[in-house]
Amino acid sequence: MKRRIVLGWLAALRTASAQNTAPSTAPTSRLDSTQSRIVRDWISVLVHAQLEQGPSPRWTHRDCAGLVRFAVAESLREHDVPWRKSMGLLSRPLPPEPDAAQAKALRQRWQRADGTRGAFVSALELVQANTRFVSRTFHQAQVADLLFFDLGDEQHLMLWLGPYVAYHNGSSDHSDHGNHGNHGNHGDNGLRAVRVAQLRQWSDTRWRPEDSNPNFVGLFRLAFMA
């Protein structure tokens, strides 16, 4: 039943995107451009820190959707000295603080398929109910946009960070989706960072972000971002 729902949504999305009228079930309330840029900058800082230092103990659900949830939640919180110390960010230049009231209203309030809201959503729920479709190319990509792949029984997300995309492969061993390079010297913790040009050349073509790849659904933007 779940698979039929997924297929129906994907079919409607692909038809609509071809007509440039892609639907969105996401709410229309958004941060303004300034606040969106601040949150994007925080997401970039946080994901880069995970790649450089290894996963934070604050990040408990380590998979592709978990990376997105973690980065968004930590971006929308207060970044006081104890938090910065715990994240290894005390000596780094950091973005301005996001607006406290707006951040509080958004933090850990993901829309779920059953209509409830909370801190946890699956990769599919994250995209279906909490983003809007942008494109199947990267001309309009912005930091913190999501690359969404559908492989039938599972879905996968990658985060666009400008110079590269980042993701977690869902494991902490040496298994992987392909020949994706590891970033940093912390062993194989499941985190990956790779340039799009490299991703387009992977031997496992399921992960190529190209219009000719039926597994690549497209680029999506978090619904609360401008």
CSV table of C-alpha atoms in Angstrom, one decimal:
chain,number,residue,atom,x,y,z
A,1,MET,CA,0.0,0.0,0.0
A,2,LYS,CA,2.8,2.4,1.0
A,3,ARG,CA,4.6,1.7,-2.3
A,4,ARG,CA,1.5,2.5,-4.3
A,5,ILE,CA,1.1,5.8,-2.5
A,6,VAL,CA,4.8,6.6,-3.2
A,7,LEU,CA,4.4,5.7,-6.9
A,8,GLY,CA,1.3,7.8,-7.2
A,9,TRP,CA,3.0,10.9,-5.7
A,10,LEU,CA,6.1,10.5,-7.8
A,11,ALA,CA,4.0,10.1,-11.0
A,12,ALA,CA,2.0,13.2,-10.2
A,13,LEU,CA,5.2,15.1,-9.4
A,14,ARG,CA,7.0,14.1,-12.5
A,15,THR,CA,4.0,15.0,-14.7
A,16,ALA,CA,3.6,18.3,-13.0
A,17,SER,CA,7.3,19.1,-13.1
A,18,ALA,CA,7.3,18.5,-16.8
A,19,GLN,CA,4.6,21.1,-17.2
A,20,ASN,CA,6.4,23.4,-14.7
A,21,THR,CA,3.5,23.2,-12.3
A,22,ALA,CA,4.9,20.8,-9.7
A,23,PRO,CA,2.6,20.4,-6.7
A,24,SER,CA,3.6,20.9,-3.1
A,25,THR,CA,1.8,19.8,0.1
A,26,ALA,CA,4.1,21.9,2.1
A,27,PRO,CA,2.9,25.0,4.1
A,28,THR,CA,3.4,28.4,2.5
A,29,SER,CA,4.7,30.2,5.6
A,30,ARG,CA,8.3,31.1,4.9
A,31,LEU,CA,11.3,32.9,6.4
A,32,ASP,CA,12.3,36.1,4.6
A,33,SER,CA,15.4,36.1,2.4
A,34,THR,CA,17.6,37.4,5.3
A,35,GLN,CA,16.5,34.8,7.8
A,36,SER,CA,16.7,32.0,5.2
A,37,ARG,CA,20.2,33.0,4.3
A,38,ILE,CA,21.2,32.9,8.1
A,39,VAL,CA,19.7,29.4,8.5
A,40,ARG,CA,21.3,28.2,5.3
A,41,ASP,CA,24.7,29.4,6.6
A,42,TRP,CA,24.2,27.6,9.9
A,43,ILE,CA,23.2,24.4,8.1
A,44,SER,CA,26.4,24.7,6.0
A,45,VAL,CA,28.6,25.2,9.1
A,46,LEU,CA,27.0,22.3,10.9
A,47,VAL,CA,27.2,19.8,8.1
A,48,HIS,CA,30.8,20.8,7.4
A,49,ALA,CA,31.7,20.3,11.1
A,50,GLN,CA,30.2,16.8,11.0
A,51,LEU,CA,32.3,16.0,7.9
A,52,GLU,CA,35.4,17.5,9.4
A,53,GLN,CA,35.2,16.3,13.0
A,54,GLY,CA,32.9,13.3,12.8
A,55,PRO,CA,29.3,13.0,13.9
A,56,SER,CA,28.3,14.9,17.0
A,57,PRO,CA,26.9,13.0,20.0
A,58,ARG,CA,23.9,15.4,19.6
A,59,TRP,CA,23.1,13.6,16.3
A,60,THR,CA,21.3,10.4,17.3
A,61,HIS,CA,19.5,9.2,14.2
A,62,ARG,CA,22.3,8.7,11.7
A,63,ASP,CA,21.0,8.3,8.2
A,64,CYS,CA,20.3,10.5,5.2
A,65,ALA,CA,17.1,12.1,6.6
A,66,GLY,CA,18.7,12.2,10.1
A,67,LEU,CA,21.4,14.4,8.8
A,68,VAL,CA,18.8,16.9,7.4
A,69,ARG,CA,16.8,16.8,10.6
A,70,PHE,CA,19.9,17.3,12.8
A,71,ALA,CA,21.3,20.2,10.7
A,72,VAL,CA,18.0,22.0,10.6
A,73,ALA,CA,17.2,21.5,14.3
A,74,GLU,CA,20.6,22.6,15.4
A,75,SER,CA,20.5,25.6,13.1
A,76,LEU,CA,17.2,26.8,14.6
A,77,ARG,CA,18.3,26.6,18.3
A,78,GLU,CA,20.2,29.1,20.4
A,79,HIS,CA,23.9,28.9,19.8
A,80,ASP,CA,25.3,29.8,23.2
A,81,VAL,CA,28.8,29.2,24.5
A,82,PRO,CA,28.1,25.7,26.0
A,83,TRP,CA,26.5,24.6,22.7
A,84,ARG,CA,29.4,26.0,20.6
A,85,LYS,CA,31.9,24.2,22.9
A,86,SER,CA,30.0,20.9,22.6
A,87,MET,CA,30.0,21.2,18.8
A,88,GLY,CA,33.7,22.2,18.5
A,89,LEU,CA,32.8,25.6,17.1
A,90,LEU,CA,34.2,28.0,19.8
A,91,SER,CA,37.0,29.3,17.7
A,92,ARG,CA,35.2,29.6,14.4
A,93,PRO,CA,33.5,32.6,12.8
A,94,LEU,CA,29.8,31.8,12.8
A,95,PRO,CA,26.7,33.2,11.1
A,96,PRO,CA,24.4,35.6,13.0
A,97,GLU,CA,21.7,34.1,15.2
A,98,PRO,CA,18.4,33.4,13.5
A,99,ASP,CA,15.3,35.2,14.8
A,100,ALA,CA,14.5,33.5,18.1
A,101,ALA,CA,10.7,33.5,17.8
A,102,GLN,CA,10.7,32.3,14.2
A,103,ALA,CA,13.2,29.6,14.9
A,104,LYS,CA,11.3,28.3,17.9
A,105,ALA,CA,8.1,28.1,15.8
A,106,LEU,CA,9.9,26.0,13.2
A,107,ARG,CA,12.3,23.8,15.2
A,108,GLN,CA,11.4,20.1,15.4
A,109,ARG,CA,8.0,20.8,13.8
A,110,TRP,CA,8.2,18.6,10.8
A,111,GLN,CA,4.8,17.8,9.1
A,112,ARG,CA,4.1,14.0,9.1
A,113,ALA,CA,2.0,12.0,6.8
A,114,ASP,CA,-0.7,11.5,9.4
A,115,GLY,CA,-1.1,15.3,9.9
A,116,THR,CA,0.8,15.5,13.2
A,117,ARG,CA,4.0,17.4,13.7
A,118,GLY,CA,7.2,16.4,15.5
A,119,ALA,CA,11.0,16.0,15.6
A,120,PHE,CA,11.0,12.8,13.4
A,121,VAL,CA,10.0,12.3,9.8
A,122,SER,CA,11.2,9.8,7.3
A,123,ALA,CA,13.0,10.8,4.1
A,124,LEU,CA,9.8,10.5,2.1
A,125,GLU,CA,7.7,12.5,4.6
A,126,LEU,CA,10.4,15.1,4.8
A,127,VAL,CA,10.2,15.7,1.0
A,128,GLN,CA,6.4,15.1,0.5
A,129,ALA,CA,5.2,17.3,3.3
A,130,ASN,CA,8.0,19.7,4.1
A,131,THR,CA,9.6,20.8,0.8
A,132,ARG,CA,8.6,22.2,-2.5
A,133,PHE,CA,9.9,21.0,-5.8
A,134,VAL,CA,12.6,23.2,-7.5
A,135,SER,CA,13.9,21.5,-10.6
A,136,ARG,CA,15.7,18.4,-12.0
A,137,THR,CA,18.7,20.5,-12.8
A,138,PHE,CA,20.9,22.6,-10.5
A,139,HIS,CA,20.7,26.1,-12.1
A,140,GLN,CA,18.4,27.3,-9.2
A,141,ALA,CA,20.1,25.3,-6.4
A,142,GLN,CA,20.7,27.0,-3.1
A,143,VAL,CA,22.5,25.8,0.0
A,144,ALA,CA,20.4,23.3,2.0
A,145,ASP,CA,18.3,22.2,-1.0
A,146,LEU,CA,17.7,18.4,-1.1
A,147,LEU,CA,18.5,16.0,-3.9
A,148,PHE,CA,15.9,13.3,-3.7
A,149,PHE,CA,16.3,9.7,-5.1
A,150,ASP,CA,13.7,7.0,-5.2
A,151,LEU,CA,14.9,3.4,-5.5
A,152,GLY,CA,11.6,1.6,-5.1
A,153,ASP,CA,11.6,0.3,-1.6
A,154,GLU,CA,13.7,3.1,-0.2
A,155,GLN,CA,14.3,6.8,-0.7
A,156,HIS,CA,17.5,8.8,-0.2
A,157,LEU,CA,18.4,12.4,0.4
A,158,MET,CA,21.5,14.5,-0.2
A,159,LEU,CA,22.2,18.1,0.9
A,160,TRP,CA,23.3,20.6,-1.6
A,161,LEU,CA,26.0,22.8,0.0
A,162,GLY,CA,27.3,24.7,-3.1
A,163,PRO,CA,30.8,23.3,-3.7
A,164,TYR,CA,29.6,19.8,-2.9
A,165,VAL,CA,26.7,17.6,-1.8
A,166,ALA,CA,26.8,15.9,1.6
A,167,TYR,CA,24.9,12.9,2.9
A,168,HIS,CA,24.9,9.9,5.3
A,169,ASN,CA,24.7,6.5,3.8
A,170,GLY,CA,22.8,5.0,6.7
A,171,SER,CA,25.6,2.9,8.1
A,172,SER,CA,28.8,3.1,10.1
A,173,ASP,CA,30.6,0.3,8.4
A,174,HIS,CA,32.3,0.1,5.0
A,175,SER,CA,29.1,-0.4,2.9
A,176,ASP,CA,28.1,2.4,0.6
A,177,HIS,CA,25.9,3.3,-2.3
A,178,GLY,CA,28.8,3.3,-4.7
A,179,ASN,CA,32.3,4.7,-5.0
A,180,HIS,CA,31.6,7.9,-3.1
A,181,GLY,CA,34.7,9.3,-1.4
A,182,ASN,CA,34.9,9.8,2.3
A,183,HIS,CA,35.8,13.2,3.7
A,184,GLY,CA,38.0,13.6,6.7
A,185,ASN,CA,40.1,11.2,8.8
A,186,HIS,CA,37.6,9.7,11.2
A,187,GLY,CA,37.1,6.3,9.6
A,188,ASP,CA,34.0,5.3,7.7
A,189,ASN,CA,31.3,7.0,9.8
A,190,GLY,CA,28.8,6.9,6.9
A,191,LEU,CA,29.2,10.6,6.1
A,192,ARG,CA,30.1,11.6,2.5
A,193,ALA,CA,30.9,14.8,0.6
A,194,VAL,CA,31.3,14.8,-3.2
A,195,ARG,CA,31.2,17.3,-6.0
A,196,VAL,CA,28.2,17.0,-8.4
A,197,ALA,CA,30.6,16.5,-11.3
A,198,GLN,CA,31.9,13.4,-9.6
A,199,LEU,CA,28.5,12.2,-8.7
A,200,ARG,CA,27.4,12.4,-12.3
A,201,GLN,CA,30.2,9.9,-13.1
A,202,TRP,CA,29.5,7.2,-10.5
A,203,SER,CA,29.6,3.7,-11.8
A,204,ASP,CA,26.3,3.0,-10.0
A,205,THR,CA,24.1,5.1,-12.2
A,206,ARG,CA,21.2,5.0,-9.8
A,207,TRP,CA,22.9,7.9,-7.9
A,208,ARG,CA,23.6,10.2,-10.9
A,209,PRO,CA,21.6,13.4,-10.5
A,210,GLU,CA,20.6,13.6,-14.2
A,211,ASP,CA,17.3,14.0,-16.0
A,212,SER,CA,17.9,10.6,-17.7
A,213,ASN,CA,18.1,8.8,-14.4
A,214,PRO,CA,14.6,7.6,-13.4
A,215,ASN,CA,15.8,7.2,-9.8
A,216,PHE,CA,16.6,10.9,-9.5
A,217,VAL,CA,13.3,12.7,-8.6
A,218,GLY,CA,14.8,16.2,-8.4
A,219,LEU,CA,15.9,19.1,-6.3
A,220,PHE,CA,13.7,20.2,-3.5
A,221,ARG,CA,13.7,23.2,-1.1
A,222,LEU,CA,12.7,23.2,2.5
A,223,ALA,CA,9.3,24.7,2.7
A,224,PHE,CA,10.1,27.4,5.3
A,225,MET,CA,13.0,28.8,3.2
A,226,ALA,CA,12.6,31.7,0.8
